[in-house]
CSV table of C-alpha atoms and ligand atoms in Angstrom, one decimal:
chain,number,residue,atom,x,y,z
A,1,MET,CA,-45.0,2.5,19.2
A,2,LYS,CA,-45.5,3.2,15.2
A,3,ILE,CA,-43.4,4.0,12.2
A,4,THR,CA,-44.3,7.7,11.1
A,5,SER,CA,-41.5,8.2,9.0
A,6,ALA,CA,-38.1,6.5,7.0
A,7,LYS,CA,-35.7,8.0,4.9
A,8,VAL,CA,-32.6,7.4,3.0
A,9,ILE,CA,-29.5,9.3,3.4
A,10,VAL,CA,-26.7,8.7,0.8
A,11,THR,CA,-23.4,10.5,1.8
A,12,SER,CA,-19.8,9.9,0.3
A,13,PRO,CA,-17.2,10.9,3.0
A,14,SER,CA,-14.3,9.1,1.0
A,15,ARG,CA,-16.5,6.4,-0.4
A,16,ASN,CA,-20.3,6.2,-0.7
A,17,PHE,CA,-22.8,5.0,1.8
A,18,VAL,CA,-26.5,4.3,2.0
A,19,THR,CA,-28.3,5.0,5.2
A,20,LEU,CA,-32.1,3.7,6.2
A,21,LYS,CA,-33.3,5.9,9.1
A,22,ILE,CA,-36.9,4.3,10.4
A,23,GLU,CA,-38.6,7.3,12.9
A,24,THR,CA,-41.2,6.6,15.2
A,25,ASP,CA,-43.9,8.5,17.2
A,26,GLU,CA,-42.0,8.1,20.3
A,27,GLY,CA,-39.2,10.1,18.5
A,28,ILE,CA,-36.6,7.2,18.9
A,29,TYR,CA,-35.1,6.2,15.8
A,30,GLY,CA,-33.2,2.9,14.2
A,31,LEU,CA,-30.4,2.9,11.5
A,32,GLY,CA,-29.7,0.2,9.1
A,33,ASP,CA,-26.9,0.3,6.1
A,34,ALA,CA,-28.1,0.1,2.9
A,35,THR,CA,-24.8,-0.1,0.9
A,36,LEU,CA,-24.2,-2.1,-2.0
A,37,ASN,CA,-21.0,-1.2,-3.7
A,38,GLY,CA,-21.1,0.3,-6.7
A,39,ARG,CA,-25.0,-0.2,-7.0
A,40,GLU,CA,-26.0,2.1,-4.3
A,41,LYS,CA,-29.0,4.0,-6.1
A,42,ALA,CA,-30.8,0.2,-7.2
A,43,VAL,CA,-30.8,0.1,-3.6
A,44,VAL,CA,-32.0,3.6,-3.1
A,45,ALA,CA,-34.7,3.1,-5.3
A,46,TYR,CA,-35.8,0.1,-4.1
A,47,LEU,CA,-36.2,1.2,0.0
A,48,GLU,CA,-37.8,4.7,-1.8
A,49,GLU,CA,-40.0,3.4,-4.1
A,50,HIS,CA,-41.2,0.2,-2.9
A,51,CYS,CA,-40.4,-0.5,1.2
A,52,ILE,CA,-40.8,2.9,2.9
A,53,PRO,CA,-44.3,3.4,1.8
A,54,MET,CA,-45.2,-0.3,3.5
A,55,LEU,CA,-43.2,0.6,6.4
A,56,ILE,CA,-45.2,3.9,7.8
A,57,GLY,CA,-47.8,2.8,10.5
A,58,ARG,CA,-46.2,-0.6,11.3
A,59,ASP,CA,-45.1,-1.6,14.5
A,60,PRO,CA,-41.4,-1.2,14.8
A,61,PHE,CA,-41.2,-4.1,17.7
A,62,GLN,CA,-42.5,-6.8,15.0
A,63,ILE,CA,-39.4,-7.6,13.4
A,64,GLU,CA,-40.0,-11.3,12.1
A,65,ASP,CA,-43.2,-10.1,10.6
A,66,SER,CA,-41.5,-7.3,8.9
A,67,TRP,CA,-38.8,-9.5,7.7
A,68,TYR,CA,-41.4,-11.8,6.0
A,69,LEU,CA,-43.1,-8.7,4.8
A,70,PHE,CA,-40.3,-7.7,2.7
A,71,TYR,CA,-38.9,-10.8,2.0
A,72,ARG,CA,-41.9,-13.5,0.7
A,73,GLY,CA,-43.9,-10.3,0.4
A,74,ALA,CA,-42.0,-9.6,-2.5
A,75,TYR,CA,-42.6,-12.1,-5.3
A,76,TRP,CA,-39.6,-11.2,-7.0
A,77,ARG,CA,-37.3,-12.3,-4.0
A,78,ARG,CA,-33.8,-12.6,-3.2
A,79,GLY,CA,-30.8,-11.2,-5.2
A,80,PRO,CA,-28.6,-8.3,-3.4
A,81,VAL,CA,-30.4,-5.2,-4.0
A,82,THR,CA,-33.8,-6.8,-2.5
A,83,MET,CA,-31.7,-8.6,0.3
A,84,THR,CA,-29.6,-5.1,1.1
A,85,ALA,CA,-33.1,-3.5,1.6
A,86,VAL,CA,-34.4,-5.9,3.6
A,87,ALA,CA,-31.3,-5.7,5.7
A,88,ALA,CA,-31.4,-1.9,6.3
A,89,ILE,CA,-35.0,-2.3,7.3
A,90,ASP,CA,-33.8,-5.5,9.8
A,91,VAL,CA,-31.1,-3.5,11.4
A,92,ALA,CA,-33.3,-0.5,12.1
A,93,LEU,CA,-35.7,-2.1,13.8
A,94,TRP,CA,-33.3,-3.9,15.7
A,95,ASP,CA,-31.9,-0.6,16.5
A,96,ILE,CA,-35.1,0.8,17.8
A,97,LYS,CA,-36.1,-2.0,19.8
A,98,GLY,CA,-32.6,-1.7,21.9
A,99,LYS,CA,-33.0,1.7,22.3
A,100,ALA,CA,-36.8,1.2,23.6
A,101,LEU,CA,-35.8,-1.4,25.9
A,102,ASN,CA,-32.5,0.4,26.7
A,103,THR,CA,-30.3,-2.1,26.2
A,104,PRO,CA,-27.7,-3.3,23.5
A,105,LEU,CA,-28.4,-5.2,20.8
A,106,TYR,CA,-26.3,-7.9,21.3
A,107,ASN,CA,-28.8,-8.5,24.8
A,108,LEU,CA,-31.7,-9.0,22.5
A,109,ILE,CA,-29.9,-11.7,20.3
A,110,GLY,CA,-28.6,-13.8,23.3
A,111,GLY,CA,-27.2,-12.0,25.5
A,112,LYS,CA,-22.2,-12.0,25.4
A,113,SER,CA,-20.9,-15.0,24.6
A,114,ARG,CA,-17.7,-13.1,25.1
A,115,GLU,CA,-16.3,-9.9,26.1
A,116,LYS,CA,-14.3,-9.4,22.4
A,117,VAL,CA,-14.6,-10.1,19.0
A,118,MET,CA,-11.6,-11.2,17.3
A,119,VAL,CA,-10.3,-9.4,14.0
A,120,TYR,CA,-8.5,-9.7,11.0
A,121,ALA,CA,-6.5,-6.9,9.4
A,122,HIS,CA,-5.7,-6.4,5.8
A,123,ALA,CA,-1.7,-6.8,4.4
A,124,ASN,CA,-0.8,-6.2,1.0
A,125,GLY,CA,2.1,-5.1,-1.3
A,126,LYS,CA,4.1,-5.4,-4.8
A,127,ASP,CA,5.6,-8.1,-4.1
A,128,ILE,CA,6.5,-10.8,-1.4
A,129,GLU,CA,9.4,-8.5,0.6
A,130,ALA,CA,6.5,-5.7,0.2
A,131,THR,CA,3.9,-8.2,1.6
A,132,LEU,CA,6.5,-9.8,4.4
A,133,GLY,CA,6.4,-6.0,5.5
A,134,ALA,CA,2.9,-5.1,5.7
A,135,VAL,CA,2.0,-8.3,7.6
A,136,GLY,CA,4.8,-7.6,10.0
A,137,ARG,CA,3.7,-4.1,10.6
A,138,GLU,CA,-0.3,-5.5,11.4
A,139,ILE,CA,1.5,-7.8,14.0
A,140,ASP,CA,3.2,-4.5,15.6
A,141,LYS,CA,-0.1,-3.0,15.8
A,142,GLY,CA,-1.7,-6.3,17.5
A,143,PHE,CA,-3.4,-7.9,15.1
A,144,ILE,CA,-3.4,-11.7,15.9
A,145,ALA,CA,-4.8,-12.5,12.1
A,146,VAL,CA,-3.8,-11.4,9.0
A,147,ARG,CA,-5.1,-11.6,5.3
A,148,ALA,CA,-1.7,-11.6,3.0
A,149,GLN,CA,-2.4,-10.4,-0.5
A,150,THR,CA,0.6,-9.7,-2.8
A,151,GLY,CA,1.5,-8.6,-6.8
A,152,ILE,CA,2.0,-11.2,-8.9
A,153,PRO,CA,5.3,-10.6,-11.2
A,154,GLY,CA,4.0,-10.4,-15.0
A,155,ILE,CA,0.2,-9.1,-13.7
A,156,ILE,CA,-0.5,-5.6,-14.7
A,157,ASP,CA,-2.2,-5.4,-10.9
A,158,THR,CA,-3.9,-7.9,-8.3
A,159,TYR,CA,-7.0,-7.8,-6.5
A,160,GLY,CA,-6.3,-6.6,-2.9
A,161,VAL,CA,-3.1,-4.6,-4.1
A,162,PRO,CA,-3.3,-0.7,-4.4
A,163,LYS,CA,-2.2,0.8,-7.6
A,164,GLY,CA,-0.1,3.7,-5.6
A,165,ASP,CA,0.6,4.5,-1.8
A,166,ALA,CA,-3.3,5.2,-1.1
A,167,PRO,CA,-4.8,2.5,1.2
A,168,TYR,CA,-6.6,-0.1,-0.8
A,169,GLU,CA,-10.3,1.0,-1.3
A,170,PRO,CA,-12.2,-1.5,-4.1
A,171,ALA,CA,-14.3,0.8,-5.8
A,172,VAL,CA,-12.8,3.5,-7.9
A,173,ARG,CA,-14.8,7.1,-8.6
A,174,GLY,CA,-16.1,7.4,-12.1
A,175,LEU,CA,-16.8,4.3,-14.4
A,176,ALA,CA,-15.1,0.7,-14.1
A,177,GLN,CA,-11.7,0.5,-14.5
A,178,GLU,CA,-10.2,-2.7,-16.0
A,179,SER,CA,-7.5,-4.9,-14.3
A,180,PHE,CA,-5.6,-7.9,-16.1
A,181,TRP,CA,-5.1,-11.6,-15.0
A,182,GLU,CA,-3.2,-14.9,-15.2
A,183,THR,CA,-4.2,-17.2,-12.7
A,184,GLU,CA,-1.1,-19.8,-14.1
A,185,LYS,CA,1.4,-16.6,-13.0
A,186,TYR,CA,-0.8,-16.1,-9.4
A,187,MET,CA,-0.8,-20.1,-8.9
A,188,ASN,CA,2.9,-20.4,-8.6
A,189,HIS,CA,3.4,-17.4,-7.0
A,190,VAL,CA,1.2,-17.4,-3.9
A,191,PRO,CA,2.3,-20.8,-2.0
A,192,LYS,CA,6.0,-18.7,-2.2
A,193,LEU,CA,4.4,-16.2,-0.2
A,194,PHE,CA,2.9,-18.2,2.5
A,195,LYS,CA,6.3,-20.0,2.5
A,196,ARG,CA,8.1,-16.9,3.8
A,197,LEU,CA,5.1,-15.8,6.2
A,198,ARG,CA,5.5,-18.7,8.0
A,199,GLU,CA,9.3,-18.7,8.0
A,200,THR,CA,9.4,-15.3,9.2
A,201,TYR,CA,6.5,-15.0,11.8
A,202,GLY,CA,6.3,-18.1,12.7
A,203,GLU,CA,3.1,-20.8,13.2
A,204,ASP,CA,1.2,-18.7,15.8
A,205,VAL,CA,-0.1,-15.6,13.6
A,206,HIS,CA,-3.2,-16.6,11.9
A,207,LEU,CA,-3.0,-16.1,8.1
A,208,LEU,CA,-5.8,-15.7,5.8
A,209,HIS,CA,-6.0,-15.4,2.1
A,210,ASP,CA,-8.7,-13.8,-0.6
A,211,VAL,CA,-8.6,-15.7,-4.3
A,212,HIS,CA,-11.5,-13.5,-5.0
A,213,HIS,CA,-13.7,-15.9,-7.3
A,214,ARG,CA,-10.5,-16.3,-9.5
A,215,CYS,CA,-9.4,-20.3,-9.8
A,216,THR,CA,-11.8,-23.1,-11.5
A,217,PRO,CA,-12.6,-26.0,-9.2
A,218,ILE,CA,-9.5,-28.2,-10.0
A,219,GLU,CA,-7.2,-24.9,-10.0
A,220,ALA,CA,-8.9,-23.7,-6.1
A,221,ALA,CA,-8.0,-27.9,-5.2
A,222,ARG,CA,-4.4,-27.5,-6.3
A,223,LEU,CA,-4.1,-24.4,-4.6
A,224,ALA,CA,-5.7,-25.4,-0.9
A,225,ARG,CA,-3.2,-28.2,-1.5
A,226,GLU,CA,-0.3,-26.4,-1.6
A,227,LEU,CA,-0.8,-24.2,1.0
A,228,GLU,CA,-1.8,-26.6,3.4
A,229,PRO,CA,1.9,-26.8,4.8
A,230,TYR,CA,1.4,-23.1,5.8
A,231,HIS,CA,-2.0,-23.8,8.3
A,232,LEU,CA,-4.0,-20.8,6.6
A,233,PHE,CA,-6.8,-20.1,9.1
A,234,TRP,CA,-8.9,-19.8,5.8
A,235,LEU,CA,-8.6,-19.6,1.8
A,236,GLU,CA,-11.4,-17.5,1.0
A,237,ASP,CA,-13.5,-17.3,-2.8
A,238,ALA,CA,-11.5,-20.1,-3.8
A,239,VAL,CA,-14.0,-20.6,-6.8
A,240,ALA,CA,-16.7,-17.8,-7.8
A,241,GLY,CA,-19.6,-18.0,-5.5
A,242,GLU,CA,-22.3,-18.9,-7.7
A,243,LEU,CA,-20.2,-22.1,-8.5
A,244,GLN,CA,-20.9,-23.9,-5.5
A,245,GLU,CA,-20.3,-27.4,-6.5
A,246,GLY,CA,-16.7,-26.3,-7.2
A,247,LEU,CA,-16.4,-26.6,-3.0
A,248,ARG,CA,-16.8,-30.4,-3.5
A,249,LEU,CA,-13.5,-31.0,-5.4
A,250,ILE,CA,-11.6,-28.7,-2.8
A,251,ARG,CA,-12.8,-30.6,0.2
A,252,ASN,CA,-11.9,-33.9,-1.7
A,253,HIS,CA,-8.1,-32.7,-1.9
A,254,SER,CA,-7.1,-30.5,0.7
A,255,THR,CA,-7.8,-30.0,4.9
A,256,THR,CA,-7.1,-25.9,3.9
A,257,PRO,CA,-10.3,-24.2,5.8
A,258,ILE,CA,-12.4,-22.7,3.0
A,259,ALA,CA,-14.6,-18.9,3.5
A,260,ILE,CA,-17.5,-18.3,1.1
A,261,GLY,CA,-20.2,-16.2,0.7
A,262,GLU,CA,-19.4,-12.6,0.9
A,263,VAL,CA,-21.6,-12.3,-2.5
A,264,PHE,CA,-24.5,-15.0,-1.2
A,265,ASN,CA,-27.5,-13.0,0.0
A,266,THR,CA,-29.8,-15.6,1.6
A,267,ILE,CA,-29.9,-19.0,3.4
A,268,TYR,CA,-30.5,-21.0,0.0
A,269,ASP,CA,-26.9,-20.0,-1.3
A,270,TYR,CA,-25.5,-21.9,1.7
A,271,SER,CA,-28.0,-24.6,2.6
A,272,ALA,CA,-26.6,-27.4,0.5
A,273,LEU,CA,-22.8,-26.4,1.6
A,274,MET,CA,-23.8,-26.8,4.7
A,275,VAL,CA,-25.5,-30.0,5.4
A,276,GLU,CA,-22.7,-31.7,3.1
A,277,GLN,CA,-19.7,-29.2,5.0
A,278,LEU,CA,-18.0,-28.3,1.8
A,279,PHE,CA,-16.9,-25.2,4.1
A,280,ASP,CA,-16.0,-23.9,7.2
A,281,TYR,CA,-16.5,-19.8,7.4
A,282,ILE,CA,-20.1,-17.9,6.7
A,283,ARG,CA,-18.9,-14.8,5.1
A,284,MET,CA,-22.7,-13.5,4.2
A,285,PRO,CA,-22.2,-9.9,6.0
A,286,ILE,CA,-25.7,-8.8,7.6
A,287,GLY,CA,-25.3,-5.6,5.3
A,288,HIS,CA,-26.1,-8.0,2.3
A,289,GLY,CA,-27.9,-10.7,3.6
A,290,GLY,CA,-31.0,-9.5,4.8
A,291,GLY,CA,-30.3,-8.4,8.5
A,292,ILE,CA,-29.6,-10.0,11.9
A,293,THR,CA,-33.0,-11.8,11.4
A,294,HIS,CA,-32.0,-13.6,8.5
A,295,LEU,CA,-28.3,-14.1,9.8
A,296,LEU,CA,-29.3,-15.8,13.2
A,297,LYS,CA,-31.0,-18.6,10.9
A,298,VAL,CA,-28.2,-18.6,8.7
A,299,ALA,CA,-25.6,-19.0,11.5
A,300,ALA,CA,-27.7,-21.5,13.7
A,301,PHE,CA,-28.0,-23.9,10.9
A,302,GLY,CA,-24.6,-23.5,10.2
A,303,SER,CA,-23.8,-24.2,14.3
A,304,VAL,CA,-25.2,-27.9,13.7
A,305,TYR,CA,-22.4,-28.6,11.0
A,306,HIS,CA,-19.9,-27.0,13.3
A,307,ILE,CA,-19.4,-23.8,10.7
A,308,LYS,CA,-18.5,-20.7,12.2
A,309,THR,CA,-18.6,-17.0,11.1
A,310,GLY,CA,-16.3,-14.8,9.7
A,311,PHE,CA,-18.2,-11.8,8.1
A,312,HIS,CA,-17.7,-9.6,5.6
A,313,GLY,CA,-16.0,-6.3,6.8
A,314,PRO,CA,-15.1,-4.4,4.0
A,315,THR,CA,-14.9,-0.5,3.5
A,316,ASP,CA,-17.8,-0.8,1.4
A,317,LEU,CA,-20.4,-1.8,4.3
A,318,SER,CA,-20.6,1.1,6.7
A,319,PRO,CA,-20.2,1.7,10.5
A,320,VAL,CA,-23.5,0.8,10.8
A,321,THR,CA,-23.0,-2.5,9.7
A,322,MET,CA,-19.8,-3.0,11.6
A,323,ALA,CA,-21.7,-2.4,14.8
A,324,ALA,CA,-23.9,-4.8,13.9
A,325,ALA,CA,-21.5,-7.5,13.2
A,326,LEU,CA,-20.0,-6.8,16.5
A,327,HIS,CA,-23.0,-7.2,18.7
A,328,PHE,CA,-23.8,-10.4,16.4
A,329,ASP,CA,-20.3,-11.7,16.6
A,330,LEU,CA,-20.6,-11.2,20.6
A,331,ALA,CA,-24.1,-12.9,21.0
A,332,ILE,CA,-23.6,-16.3,18.8
A,333,ASN,CA,-21.7,-19.3,19.9
A,334,ASN,CA,-20.3,-20.0,16.5
A,335,PHE,CA,-18.4,-16.8,15.8
A,336,GLY,CA,-15.1,-17.5,14.3
A,337,ILE,CA,-13.4,-14.2,13.0
A,338,GLN,CA,-14.4,-10.6,11.9
A,339,GLU,CA,-13.0,-8.7,8.9
A,340,TYR,CA,-11.9,-5.5,9.8
A,341,MET,CA,-11.1,-2.9,7.3
A,342,PRO,CA,-10.8,0.4,8.8
A,343,HIS,CA,-12.7,3.6,7.3
A,344,GLN,CA,-10.6,6.3,6.4
A,345,ALA,CA,-10.8,9.1,9.6
A,346,ILE,CA,-13.3,11.6,7.5
A,347,VAL,CA,-16.1,8.7,7.8
A,348,ASN,CA,-16.2,9.7,11.5
A,349,ASP,CA,-17.1,13.3,10.5
A,350,VAL,CA,-20.3,11.4,9.3
A,351,PHE,CA,-20.8,8.4,11.7
A,352,LYS,CA,-20.5,8.4,15.4
A,353,ILE,CA,-18.8,5.3,16.2
A,354,ASN,CA,-19.2,2.9,19.6
A,355,TYR,CA,-16.3,0.6,18.7
A,356,LYS,CA,-12.5,0.0,18.8
A,357,PHE,CA,-9.8,-1.7,18.0
A,358,ASP,CA,-7.8,-3.3,21.2
A,359,LYS,CA,-4.9,-6.3,21.0
A,360,GLY,CA,-6.2,-8.1,18.0
A,361,TYR,CA,-9.8,-7.8,19.3
A,362,MET,CA,-12.5,-4.9,18.7
A,363,ILE,CA,-14.8,-3.9,21.7
A,364,ILE,CA,-17.8,-2.4,21.6
A,365,ASP,CA,-19.8,0.3,24.3
A,366,ASP,CA,-22.7,-1.2,25.9
A,367,SER,CA,-25.2,2.2,24.1
A,368,PRO,CA,-28.3,1.1,24.0
A,369,GLY,CA,-29.3,-0.6,19.9
A,370,LEU,CA,-26.4,-0.5,17.7
A,371,GLY,CA,-24.8,2.4,19.2
A,372,VAL,CA,-23.5,4.1,15.9
A,373,ASP,CA,-25.3,7.4,15.3
A,374,ILE,CA,-25.4,9.6,11.7
A,375,ASP,CA,-25.0,13.6,11.4
A,376,GLU,CA,-27.2,14.2,8.5
A,377,ALA,CA,-25.8,18.1,8.7
A,378,LYS,CA,-22.8,16.4,7.8
A,379,ALA,CA,-23.8,13.5,5.4
A,380,VAL,CA,-25.2,16.3,3.1
A,381,LYS,CA,-21.4,17.7,2.8
A,382,TYR,CA,-20.4,15.1,0.8
A,383,PRO,CA,-22.8,14.0,-2.2
A,384,TYR,CA,-22.9,10.7,-3.9
A,385,GLU,CA,-20.0,10.2,-6.7
A,386,ARG,CA,-20.5,7.6,-8.7
A,387,ALA,CA,-18.0,4.9,-8.2
A,388,TYR,CA,-17.3,1.4,-9.6
A,389,LEU,CA,-15.5,-1.6,-8.7
A,390,PRO,CA,-13.1,-2.9,-11.4
A,391,ILE,CA,-13.6,-5.3,-14.2
A,392,ASN,CA,-11.3,-7.5,-14.6
A,393,ARG,CA,-9.8,-9.5,-18.3
A,394,LYS,CA,-7.2,-12.2,-19.1
A,395,THR,CA,-4.3,-10.7,-20.6
A,396,ASP,CA,-5.9,-12.1,-24.3
A,397,GLY,CA,-8.7,-9.6,-23.7
A,398,THR,CA,-11.2,-12.1,-22.2
A,399,MET,CA,-13.8,-10.8,-19.7
A,400,PHE,CA,-13.0,-12.7,-16.6
A,401,HIS,CA,-14.2,-12.5,-12.8
A,402,TRP,CA,-13.0,-9.7,-11.1
B,1,KDG,O1,-17.1,-4.2,-3.0
B,1,KDG,C1,-16.2,-5.6,-3.1
B,1,KDG,C2,-15.4,-5.8,-1.5
B,1,KDG,O2,-16.1,-5.7,-1.0
B,1,KDG,C3,-14.6,-7.0,-1.9
B,1,KDG,O3,-13.5,-7.2,-2.9
B,1,KDG,C4,-13.9,-7.2,-0.4
B,1,KDG,O4,-13.3,-9.5,-1.3
B,1,KDG,C5,-13.5,-8.7,-0.3
B,1,KDG,C6,-13.3,-8.5,1.2
B,1,KDG,O5,-12.9,-9.9,1.2
B,1,KDG,O6,-13.0,-7.8,2.2
B,2,MG,MG1,-13.3,-11.2,-0.2
């Protein structure tokens, strides 16, 4: 089999998605997700200018060699743009192989280790009462794991909480909007939320929280310790991703489990953290971390240290990444949990999906390959619209982490 062509499809049903489609001389094609929220066109250019010309004529079954061609073969390697492009190529090749061998992707990477994938929902509200209600609604839908984010008195807007009634969506169309932040108010407020959540819903539901990179190491250590009585499933991105040594301080002060890495893109972001056992859950998603080939290595390395996966799964990763993640989650032994932030219904006008939520878990059918498809005629109905993630300032105007 030979790769005869490849193209990048950009579509925006409610939000932008970038999809790589690789075609072969046997009529089989594969899909990869190349969406990098707010920087979509950078990945389009990387794929079109630098990768697609090198793909033509290659054997799509040589996935390992292709991975190293696009990783090691680029002198300027690593980084989110490059690794999102590498991931799109890799996932598309696995999709082709599954279709060619007429078997679901999970069978190519070890077969099923479980029948269903535990997922966590997002719940948020403008204050503690509203968040309590939102968590209750997710539990009523059947979720057994819920991430809770709440508005903070005295802070205009808070990460994870929408301004109006629309579902929370990180990127907004147009240029970057400003939000404002004060860590002290946040730190004093969040433990009150989790106290109320445990009093209201008991010990059994898994509760998660995302700090979204906003604490210094010592602040994060205090927060993790103050949240300890509420037995979180995890505290996510308590310090900024680039400040990896910061995790040591959290570990020294608390037993709250730590998740990190949605902004990481290679094993080299994780290796020291794993060896020192400074965190518990791998967040790096297949779509930004070099694809299935690379995540298999990251997860295997983590398994040595009893670290589990908990892949990023926001709306800014397309159904192609969600399906790839679910196959992966089914197959590996050290799966922990999967984030599931449902796409708006209009996304299904463009993507045909093969997974569904069922009582706290996701299940996926046994279509060959990934099992997700894209309708190109529908995709053109939703042209790209520039969108940005917000920027964040302290209330005195200092530029801060978002
Ligand atoms: O594009 C940014 C989002 O993916 C991110 O803000 C979502 O932190 C996030 C999460 O945990 O889902
Ligand atoms: Mg996050």
